[in-house]
PDB file of C-alpha atoms in Angstrom:
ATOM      1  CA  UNK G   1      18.443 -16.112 -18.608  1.00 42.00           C
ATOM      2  CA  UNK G   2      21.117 -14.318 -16.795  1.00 38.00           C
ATOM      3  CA  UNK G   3      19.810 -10.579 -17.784  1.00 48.00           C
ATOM      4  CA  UNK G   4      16.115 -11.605 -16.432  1.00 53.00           C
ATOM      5  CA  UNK G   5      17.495 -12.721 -13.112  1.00 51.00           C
ATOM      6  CA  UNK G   6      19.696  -9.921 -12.866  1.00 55.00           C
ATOM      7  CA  UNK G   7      16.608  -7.229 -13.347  1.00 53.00           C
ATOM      8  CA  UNK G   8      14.451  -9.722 -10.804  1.00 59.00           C
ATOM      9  CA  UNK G   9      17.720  -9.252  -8.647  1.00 67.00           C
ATOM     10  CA  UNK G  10      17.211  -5.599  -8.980  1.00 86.00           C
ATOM     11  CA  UNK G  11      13.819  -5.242  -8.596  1.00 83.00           C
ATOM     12  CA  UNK G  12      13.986  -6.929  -5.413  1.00 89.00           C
ATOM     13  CA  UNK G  13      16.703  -4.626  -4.448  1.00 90.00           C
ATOM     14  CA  UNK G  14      14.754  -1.296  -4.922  1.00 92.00           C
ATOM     15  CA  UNK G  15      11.586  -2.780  -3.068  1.00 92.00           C
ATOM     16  CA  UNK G  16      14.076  -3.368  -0.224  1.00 94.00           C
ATOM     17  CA  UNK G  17      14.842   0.110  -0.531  1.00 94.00           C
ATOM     18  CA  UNK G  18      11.578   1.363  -0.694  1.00 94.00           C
ATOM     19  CA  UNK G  19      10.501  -1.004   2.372  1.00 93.00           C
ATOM     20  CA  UNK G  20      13.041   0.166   4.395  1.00 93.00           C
ATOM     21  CA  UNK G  21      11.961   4.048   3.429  1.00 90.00           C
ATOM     22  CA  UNK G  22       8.658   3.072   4.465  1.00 87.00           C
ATOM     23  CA  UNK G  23      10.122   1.811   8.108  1.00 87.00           C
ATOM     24  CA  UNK G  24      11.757   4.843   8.428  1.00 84.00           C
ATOM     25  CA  UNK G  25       8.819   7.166   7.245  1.00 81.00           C
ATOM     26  CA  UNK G  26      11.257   8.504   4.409  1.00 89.00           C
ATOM     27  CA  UNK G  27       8.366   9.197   2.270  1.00 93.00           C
ATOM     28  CA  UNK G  28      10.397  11.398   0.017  1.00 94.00           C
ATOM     29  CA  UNK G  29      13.353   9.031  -0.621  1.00 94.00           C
ATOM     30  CA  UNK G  30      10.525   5.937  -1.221  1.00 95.00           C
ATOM     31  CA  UNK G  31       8.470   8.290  -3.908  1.00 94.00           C
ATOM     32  CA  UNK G  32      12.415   9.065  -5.388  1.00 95.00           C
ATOM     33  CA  UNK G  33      12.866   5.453  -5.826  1.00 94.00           C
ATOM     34  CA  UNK G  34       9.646   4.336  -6.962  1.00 94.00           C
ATOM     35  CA  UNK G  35      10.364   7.352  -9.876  1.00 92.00           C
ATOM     36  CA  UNK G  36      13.666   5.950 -10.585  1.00 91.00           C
ATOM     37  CA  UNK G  37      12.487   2.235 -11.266  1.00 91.00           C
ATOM     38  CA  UNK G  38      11.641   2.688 -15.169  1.00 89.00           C
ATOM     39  CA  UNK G  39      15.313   4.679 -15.421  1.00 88.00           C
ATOM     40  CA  UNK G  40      16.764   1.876 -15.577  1.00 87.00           C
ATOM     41  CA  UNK G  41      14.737  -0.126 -16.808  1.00 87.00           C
ATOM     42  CA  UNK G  42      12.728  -2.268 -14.151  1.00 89.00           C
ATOM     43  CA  UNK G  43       9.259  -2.221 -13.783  1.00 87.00           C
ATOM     44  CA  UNK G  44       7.272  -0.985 -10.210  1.00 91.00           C
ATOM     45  CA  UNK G  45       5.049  -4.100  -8.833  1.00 92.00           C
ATOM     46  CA  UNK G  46       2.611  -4.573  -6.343  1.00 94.00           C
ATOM     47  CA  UNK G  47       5.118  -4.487  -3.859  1.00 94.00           C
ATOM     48  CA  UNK G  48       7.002  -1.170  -4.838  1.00 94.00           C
ATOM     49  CA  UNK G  49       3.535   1.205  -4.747  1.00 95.00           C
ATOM     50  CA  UNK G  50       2.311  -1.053  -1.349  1.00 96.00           C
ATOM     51  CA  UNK G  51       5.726   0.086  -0.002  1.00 95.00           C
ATOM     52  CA  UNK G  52       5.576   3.362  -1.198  1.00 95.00           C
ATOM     53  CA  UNK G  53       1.861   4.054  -0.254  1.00 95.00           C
ATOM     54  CA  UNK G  54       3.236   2.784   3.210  1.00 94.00           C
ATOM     55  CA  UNK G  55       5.972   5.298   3.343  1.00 94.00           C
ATOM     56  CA  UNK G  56       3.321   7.821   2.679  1.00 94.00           C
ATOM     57  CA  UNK G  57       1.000   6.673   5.530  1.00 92.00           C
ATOM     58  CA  UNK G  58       3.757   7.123   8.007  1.00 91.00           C
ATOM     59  CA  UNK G  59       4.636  10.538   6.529  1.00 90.00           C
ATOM     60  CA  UNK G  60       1.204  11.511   6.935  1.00 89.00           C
ATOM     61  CA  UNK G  61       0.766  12.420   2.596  1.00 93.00           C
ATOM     62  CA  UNK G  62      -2.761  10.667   2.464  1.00 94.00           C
ATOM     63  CA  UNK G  63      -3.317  12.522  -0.801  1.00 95.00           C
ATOM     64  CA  UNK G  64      -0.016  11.004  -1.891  1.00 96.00           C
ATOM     65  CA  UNK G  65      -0.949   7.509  -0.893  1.00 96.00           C
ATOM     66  CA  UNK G  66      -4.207   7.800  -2.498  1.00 96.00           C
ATOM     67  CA  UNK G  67      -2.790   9.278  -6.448  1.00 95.00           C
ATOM     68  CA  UNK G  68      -0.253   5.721  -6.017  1.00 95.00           C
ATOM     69  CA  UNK G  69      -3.572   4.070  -5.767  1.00 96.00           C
ATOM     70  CA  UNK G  70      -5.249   5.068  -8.413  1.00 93.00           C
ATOM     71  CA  UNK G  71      -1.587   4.748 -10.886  1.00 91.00           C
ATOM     72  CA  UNK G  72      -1.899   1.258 -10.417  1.00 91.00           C
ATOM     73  CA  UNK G  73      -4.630   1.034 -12.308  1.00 81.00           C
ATOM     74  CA  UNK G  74      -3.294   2.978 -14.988  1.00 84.00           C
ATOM     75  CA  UNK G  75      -0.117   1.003 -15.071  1.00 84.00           C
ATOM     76  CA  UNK G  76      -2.137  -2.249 -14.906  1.00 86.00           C
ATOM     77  CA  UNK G  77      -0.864  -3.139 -11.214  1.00 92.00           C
ATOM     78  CA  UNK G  78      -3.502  -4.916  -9.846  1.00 93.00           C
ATOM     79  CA  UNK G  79      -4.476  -3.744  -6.181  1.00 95.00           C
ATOM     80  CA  UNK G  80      -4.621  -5.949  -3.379  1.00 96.00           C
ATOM     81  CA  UNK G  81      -6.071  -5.814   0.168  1.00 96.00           C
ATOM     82  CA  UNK G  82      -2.931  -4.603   1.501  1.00 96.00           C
ATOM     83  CA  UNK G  83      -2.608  -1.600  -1.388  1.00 96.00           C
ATOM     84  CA  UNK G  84      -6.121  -0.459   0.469  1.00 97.00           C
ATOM     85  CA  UNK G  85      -5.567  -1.042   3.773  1.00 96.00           C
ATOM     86  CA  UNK G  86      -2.260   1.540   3.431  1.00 95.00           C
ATOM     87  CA  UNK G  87      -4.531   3.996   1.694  1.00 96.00           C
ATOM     88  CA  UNK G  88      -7.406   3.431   4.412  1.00 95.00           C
ATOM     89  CA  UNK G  89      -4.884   3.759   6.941  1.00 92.00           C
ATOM     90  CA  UNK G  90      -3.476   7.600   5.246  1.00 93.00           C
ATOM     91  CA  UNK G  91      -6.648   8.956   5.426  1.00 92.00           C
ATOM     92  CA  UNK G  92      -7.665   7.544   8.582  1.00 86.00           C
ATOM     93  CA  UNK G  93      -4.342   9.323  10.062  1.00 86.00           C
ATOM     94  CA  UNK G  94      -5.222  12.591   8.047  1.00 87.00           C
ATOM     95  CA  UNK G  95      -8.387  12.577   9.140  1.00 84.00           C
ATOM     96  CA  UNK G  96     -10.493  12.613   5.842  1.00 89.00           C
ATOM     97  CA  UNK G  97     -12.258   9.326   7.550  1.00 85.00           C
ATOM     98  CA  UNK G  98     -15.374  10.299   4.115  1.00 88.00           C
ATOM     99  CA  UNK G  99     -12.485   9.130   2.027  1.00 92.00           C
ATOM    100  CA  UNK G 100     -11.232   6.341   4.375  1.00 91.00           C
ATOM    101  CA  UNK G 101     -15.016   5.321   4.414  1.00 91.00           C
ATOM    102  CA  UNK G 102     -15.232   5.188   0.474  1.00 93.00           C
ATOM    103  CA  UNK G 103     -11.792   2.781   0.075  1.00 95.00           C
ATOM    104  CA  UNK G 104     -13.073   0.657   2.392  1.00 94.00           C
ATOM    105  CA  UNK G 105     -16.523   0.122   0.689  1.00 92.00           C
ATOM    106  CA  UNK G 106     -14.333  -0.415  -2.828  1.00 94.00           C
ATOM    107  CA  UNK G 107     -12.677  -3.179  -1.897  1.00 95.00           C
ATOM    108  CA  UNK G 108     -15.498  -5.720  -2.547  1.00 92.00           C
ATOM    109  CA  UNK G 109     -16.320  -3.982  -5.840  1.00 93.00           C
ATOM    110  CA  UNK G 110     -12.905  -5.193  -6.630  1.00 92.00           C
ATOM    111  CA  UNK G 111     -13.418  -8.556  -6.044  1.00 94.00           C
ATOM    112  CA  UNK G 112     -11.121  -8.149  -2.597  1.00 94.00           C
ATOM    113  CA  UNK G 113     -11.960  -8.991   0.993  1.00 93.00           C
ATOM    114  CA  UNK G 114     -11.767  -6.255   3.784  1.00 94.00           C
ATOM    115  CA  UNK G 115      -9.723  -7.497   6.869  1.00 94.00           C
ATOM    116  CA  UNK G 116      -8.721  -6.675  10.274  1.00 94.00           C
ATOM    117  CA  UNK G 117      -6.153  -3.759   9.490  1.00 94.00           C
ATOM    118  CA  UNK G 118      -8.651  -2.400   6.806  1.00 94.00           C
ATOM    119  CA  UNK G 119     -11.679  -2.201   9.185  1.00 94.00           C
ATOM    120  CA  UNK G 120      -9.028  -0.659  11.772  1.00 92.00           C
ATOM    121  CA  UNK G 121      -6.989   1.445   9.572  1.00 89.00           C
ATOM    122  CA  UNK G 122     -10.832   3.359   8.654  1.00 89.00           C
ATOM    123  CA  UNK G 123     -11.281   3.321  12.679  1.00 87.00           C
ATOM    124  CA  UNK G 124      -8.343   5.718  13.443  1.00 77.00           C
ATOM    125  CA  UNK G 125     -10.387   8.665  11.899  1.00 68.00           C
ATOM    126  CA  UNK G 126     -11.998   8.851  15.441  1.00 70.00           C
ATOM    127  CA  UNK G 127     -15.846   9.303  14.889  1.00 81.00           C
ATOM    128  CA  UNK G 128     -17.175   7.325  17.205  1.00 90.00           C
ATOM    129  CA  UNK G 129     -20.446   6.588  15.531  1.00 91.00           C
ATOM    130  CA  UNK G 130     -18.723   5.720  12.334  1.00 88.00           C
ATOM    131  CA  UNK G 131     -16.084   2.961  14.660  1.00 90.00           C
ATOM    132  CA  UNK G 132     -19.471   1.099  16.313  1.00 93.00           C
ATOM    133  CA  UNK G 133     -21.344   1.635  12.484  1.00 92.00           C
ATOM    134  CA  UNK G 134     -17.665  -0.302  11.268  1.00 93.00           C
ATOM    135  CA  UNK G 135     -17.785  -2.611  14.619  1.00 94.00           C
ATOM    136  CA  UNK G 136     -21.154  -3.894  13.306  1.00 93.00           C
ATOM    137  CA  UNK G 137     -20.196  -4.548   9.645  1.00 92.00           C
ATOM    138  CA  UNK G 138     -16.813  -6.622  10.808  1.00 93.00           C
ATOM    139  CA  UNK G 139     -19.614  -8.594  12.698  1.00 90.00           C
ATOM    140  CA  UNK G 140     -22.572  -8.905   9.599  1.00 90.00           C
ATOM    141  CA  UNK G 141     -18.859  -9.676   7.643  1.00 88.00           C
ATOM    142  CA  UNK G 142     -17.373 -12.407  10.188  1.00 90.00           C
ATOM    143  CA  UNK G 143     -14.439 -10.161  10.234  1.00 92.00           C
ATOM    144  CA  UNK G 144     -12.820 -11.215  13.710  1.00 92.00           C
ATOM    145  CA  UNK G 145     -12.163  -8.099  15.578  1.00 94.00           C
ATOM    146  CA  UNK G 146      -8.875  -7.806  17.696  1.00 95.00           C
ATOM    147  CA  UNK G 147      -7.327  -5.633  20.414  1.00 96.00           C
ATOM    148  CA  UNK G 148      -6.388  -3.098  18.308  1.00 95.00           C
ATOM    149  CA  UNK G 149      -9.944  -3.145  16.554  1.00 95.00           C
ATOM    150  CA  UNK G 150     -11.517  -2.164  20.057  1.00 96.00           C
ATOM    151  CA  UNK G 151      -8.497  -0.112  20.941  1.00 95.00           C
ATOM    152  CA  UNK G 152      -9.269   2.468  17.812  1.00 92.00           C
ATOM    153  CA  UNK G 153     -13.060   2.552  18.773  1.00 94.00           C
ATOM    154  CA  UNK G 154     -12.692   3.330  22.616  1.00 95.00           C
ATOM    155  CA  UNK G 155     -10.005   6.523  21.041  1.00 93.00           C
ATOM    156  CA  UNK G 156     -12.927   7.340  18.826  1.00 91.00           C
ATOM    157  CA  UNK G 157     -15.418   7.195  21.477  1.00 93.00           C
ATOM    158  CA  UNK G 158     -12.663   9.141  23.966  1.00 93.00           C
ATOM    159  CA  UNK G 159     -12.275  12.071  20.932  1.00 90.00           C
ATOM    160  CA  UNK G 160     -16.668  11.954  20.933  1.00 91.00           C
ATOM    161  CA  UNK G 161     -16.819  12.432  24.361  1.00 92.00           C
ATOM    162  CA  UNK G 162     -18.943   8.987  24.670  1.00 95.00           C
ATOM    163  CA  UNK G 163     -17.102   7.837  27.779  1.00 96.00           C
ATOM    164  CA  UNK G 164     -20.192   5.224  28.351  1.00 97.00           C
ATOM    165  CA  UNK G 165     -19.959   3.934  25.089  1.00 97.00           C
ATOM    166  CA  UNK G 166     -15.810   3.811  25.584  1.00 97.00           C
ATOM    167  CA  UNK G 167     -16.157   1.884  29.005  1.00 97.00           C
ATOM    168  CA  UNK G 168     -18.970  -0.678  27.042  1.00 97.00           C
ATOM    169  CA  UNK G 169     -16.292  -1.410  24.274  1.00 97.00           C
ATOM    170  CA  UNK G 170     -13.748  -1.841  27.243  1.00 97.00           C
ATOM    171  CA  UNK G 171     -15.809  -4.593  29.285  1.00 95.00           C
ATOM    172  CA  UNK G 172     -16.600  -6.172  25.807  1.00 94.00           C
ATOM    173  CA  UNK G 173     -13.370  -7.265  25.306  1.00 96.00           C
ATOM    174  CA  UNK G 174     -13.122 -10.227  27.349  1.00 94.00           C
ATOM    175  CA  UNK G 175     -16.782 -11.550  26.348  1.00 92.00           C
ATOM    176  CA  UNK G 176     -14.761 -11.543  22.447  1.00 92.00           C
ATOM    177  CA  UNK G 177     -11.940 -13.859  24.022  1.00 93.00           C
ATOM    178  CA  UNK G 178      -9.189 -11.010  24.021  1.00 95.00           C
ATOM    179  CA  UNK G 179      -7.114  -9.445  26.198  1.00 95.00           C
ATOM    180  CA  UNK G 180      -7.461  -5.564  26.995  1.00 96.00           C
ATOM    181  CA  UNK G 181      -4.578  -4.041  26.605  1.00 96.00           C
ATOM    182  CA  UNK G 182      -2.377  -0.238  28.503  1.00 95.00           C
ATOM    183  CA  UNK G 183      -3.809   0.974  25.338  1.00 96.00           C
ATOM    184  CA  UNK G 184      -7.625  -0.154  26.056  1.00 96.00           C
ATOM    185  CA  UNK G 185      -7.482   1.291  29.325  1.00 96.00           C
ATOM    186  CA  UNK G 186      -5.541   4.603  28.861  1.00 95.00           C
ATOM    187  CA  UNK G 187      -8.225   5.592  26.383  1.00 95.00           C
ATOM    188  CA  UNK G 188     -11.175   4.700  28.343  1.00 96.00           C
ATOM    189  CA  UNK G 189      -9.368   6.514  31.328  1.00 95.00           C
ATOM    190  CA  UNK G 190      -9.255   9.439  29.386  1.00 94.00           C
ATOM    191  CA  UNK G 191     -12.538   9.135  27.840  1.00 94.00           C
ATOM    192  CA  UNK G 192     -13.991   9.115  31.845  1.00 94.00           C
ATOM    193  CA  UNK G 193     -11.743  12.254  32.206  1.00 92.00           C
ATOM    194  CA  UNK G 194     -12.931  14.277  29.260  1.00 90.00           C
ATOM    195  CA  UNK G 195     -16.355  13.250  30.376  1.00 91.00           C
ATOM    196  CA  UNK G 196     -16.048  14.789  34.206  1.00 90.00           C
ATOM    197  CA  UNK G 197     -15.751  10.953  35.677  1.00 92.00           C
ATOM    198  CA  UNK G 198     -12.579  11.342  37.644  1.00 91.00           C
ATOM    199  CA  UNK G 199     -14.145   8.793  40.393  1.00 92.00           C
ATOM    200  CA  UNK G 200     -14.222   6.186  36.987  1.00 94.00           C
ATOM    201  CA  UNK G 201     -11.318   7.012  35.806  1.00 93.00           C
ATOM    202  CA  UNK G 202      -9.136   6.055  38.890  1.00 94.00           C
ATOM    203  CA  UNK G 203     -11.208   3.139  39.423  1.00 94.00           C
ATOM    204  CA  UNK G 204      -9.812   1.961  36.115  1.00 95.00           C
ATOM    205  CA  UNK G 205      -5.838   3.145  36.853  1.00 95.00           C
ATOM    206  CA  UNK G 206      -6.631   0.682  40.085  1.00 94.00           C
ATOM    207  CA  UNK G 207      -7.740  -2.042  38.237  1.00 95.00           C
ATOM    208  CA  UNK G 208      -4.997  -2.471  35.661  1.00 94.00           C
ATOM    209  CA  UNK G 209      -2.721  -4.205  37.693  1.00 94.00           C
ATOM    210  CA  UNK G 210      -5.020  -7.305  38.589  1.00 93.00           C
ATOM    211  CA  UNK G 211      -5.447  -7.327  34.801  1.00 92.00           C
ATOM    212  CA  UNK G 212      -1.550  -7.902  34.807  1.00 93.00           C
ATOM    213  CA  UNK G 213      -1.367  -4.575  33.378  1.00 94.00           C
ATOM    214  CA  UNK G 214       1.509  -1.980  34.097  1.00 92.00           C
ATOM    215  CA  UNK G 215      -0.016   1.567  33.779  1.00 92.00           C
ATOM    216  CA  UNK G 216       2.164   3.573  31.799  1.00 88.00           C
ATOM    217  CA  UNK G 217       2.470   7.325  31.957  1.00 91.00           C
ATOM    218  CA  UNK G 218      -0.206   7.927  29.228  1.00 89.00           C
ATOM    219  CA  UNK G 219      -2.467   5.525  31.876  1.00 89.00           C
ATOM    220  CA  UNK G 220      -1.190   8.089  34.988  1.00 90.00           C
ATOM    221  CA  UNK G 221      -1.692  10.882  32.718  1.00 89.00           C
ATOM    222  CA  UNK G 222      -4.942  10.553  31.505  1.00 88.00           C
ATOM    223  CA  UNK G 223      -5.966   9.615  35.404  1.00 90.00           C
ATOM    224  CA  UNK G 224      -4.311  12.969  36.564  1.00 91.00           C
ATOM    225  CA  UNK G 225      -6.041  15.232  33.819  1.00 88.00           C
ATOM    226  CA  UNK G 226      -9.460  13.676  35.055  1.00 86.00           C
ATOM    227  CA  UNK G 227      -8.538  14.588  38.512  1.00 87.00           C
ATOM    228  CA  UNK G 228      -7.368  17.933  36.914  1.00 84.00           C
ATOM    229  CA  UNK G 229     -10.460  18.665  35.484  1.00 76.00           C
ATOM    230  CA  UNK G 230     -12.924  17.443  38.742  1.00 66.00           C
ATOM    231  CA  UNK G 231     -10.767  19.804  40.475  1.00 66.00           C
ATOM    232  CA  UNK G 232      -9.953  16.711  42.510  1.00 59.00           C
ATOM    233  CA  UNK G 233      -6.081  17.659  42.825  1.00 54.00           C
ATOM    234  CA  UNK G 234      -5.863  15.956  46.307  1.00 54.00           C
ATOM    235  CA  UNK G 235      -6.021  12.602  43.873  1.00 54.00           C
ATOM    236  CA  UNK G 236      -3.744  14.066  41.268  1.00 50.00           C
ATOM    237  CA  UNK G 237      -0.543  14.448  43.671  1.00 43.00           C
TER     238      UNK G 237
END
């Protein structure tokens, strides 16, 4: 038994290694490692391509992420939710949000349940319409939406200039039992700012602190470049 445990010793060892690439958004060194497994002998798992798909995300090599996808199949590594949500989440972050669009509507096909980080990861492609489209579904679904969830739709809604729609999502929150976060309100501040609503947007900078929120300077930014662009620079100093 000794030679089994010692390649199970391994192949925890270069998941490790791969995990730790990902972390550090060595996507390079994780791809190098994944390569190296059948060297010497050891055999990639779920695991090693999640972790290496992961490293990819961070690196920002969607089409990367996506060709580990579909070698799993090939090498008879069976997928999971978390294999699509890191693929989701590449293409979301290189903006091919078609693509993120299409993983997500796979993963029933395979017999797999879409989740939180799935419906988010396809979120951070920032089209608005497609985030309340994806809101919707998560609700047909019973997927349980969280900050985060709302967080990537009020940035979609901010990049769309839909600073109504992005100050809806952000008096929503509550009304879903959660707590808006510097996040929630930094993009709805600069949602009111791309949309000429300087008045709104330091309304909202005022109101963070009796949410027990600390603005942050992305919150003080935003506010400024909405006084910026109402020519309001009294406000902005």
């Amino acid at each position: 038994d000794m030679p089994e445990l010692r390649v199970a010793r391994d192949a925890v060892c270069y998941n490790a290694a791969i995990s730790a690439c990902s972390k550090g958004a060595q996507w390079q060194l994780a791809l190098s490692l994944l390569g190296d497994m059948p060297d010497v002998k050891l055999i990639p798992d779920r695991i090693s391509y999640n972790s290496a798909m992961s490293a990819c995300e961070k690196g920002g090599q969607w089409q990367l992420a996506l060709h580990i996808l579909g070698g799993m199949a090939t090498l008879r590594v069976t997928p999971n939710t978390i294999s699509y949500n890191a693929a989701i989440s590449s293409c979301g972050k290189g903006a091919q949000w078609q693509m993120a669009l299409s993983l997500l509507s796979d993963i029933p096909k395979v017999k797999l349940t879409p989740d939180q980080i799935s419906y988010n990861s396809a979120m951070s492609g920032g089209q608005w319409q497609l985030a309340l489209r994806l809101l919707e579904d998560m609700a047909t679904l019973r997927v349980i939406p969280n900050t985060i969830t709302y967080n990537s739709a009020i940035s979609s809604c901010e990049k769309g200039d839909q600073w109504q729609i992005a100050l809806m999502l952000l008096s929503g929150i509550p009304a879903m039992g959660l707590t808006a976060s510097e996040v929630s309100y930094s993009a709805a501040i600069s949602a009111c700012g791309r949309g000429n609503q300087w008045q709104l947007a330091l309304s909202l900078l005022d109101s963070m602190p009796s949410m027990k929120l600390v603005p942050d300077d992305i919150s003080y930014n935003a506010a400024i470049t909405a006084c910026e662009k109402g020519l309001q620079w009294q406000h902005a100093l």
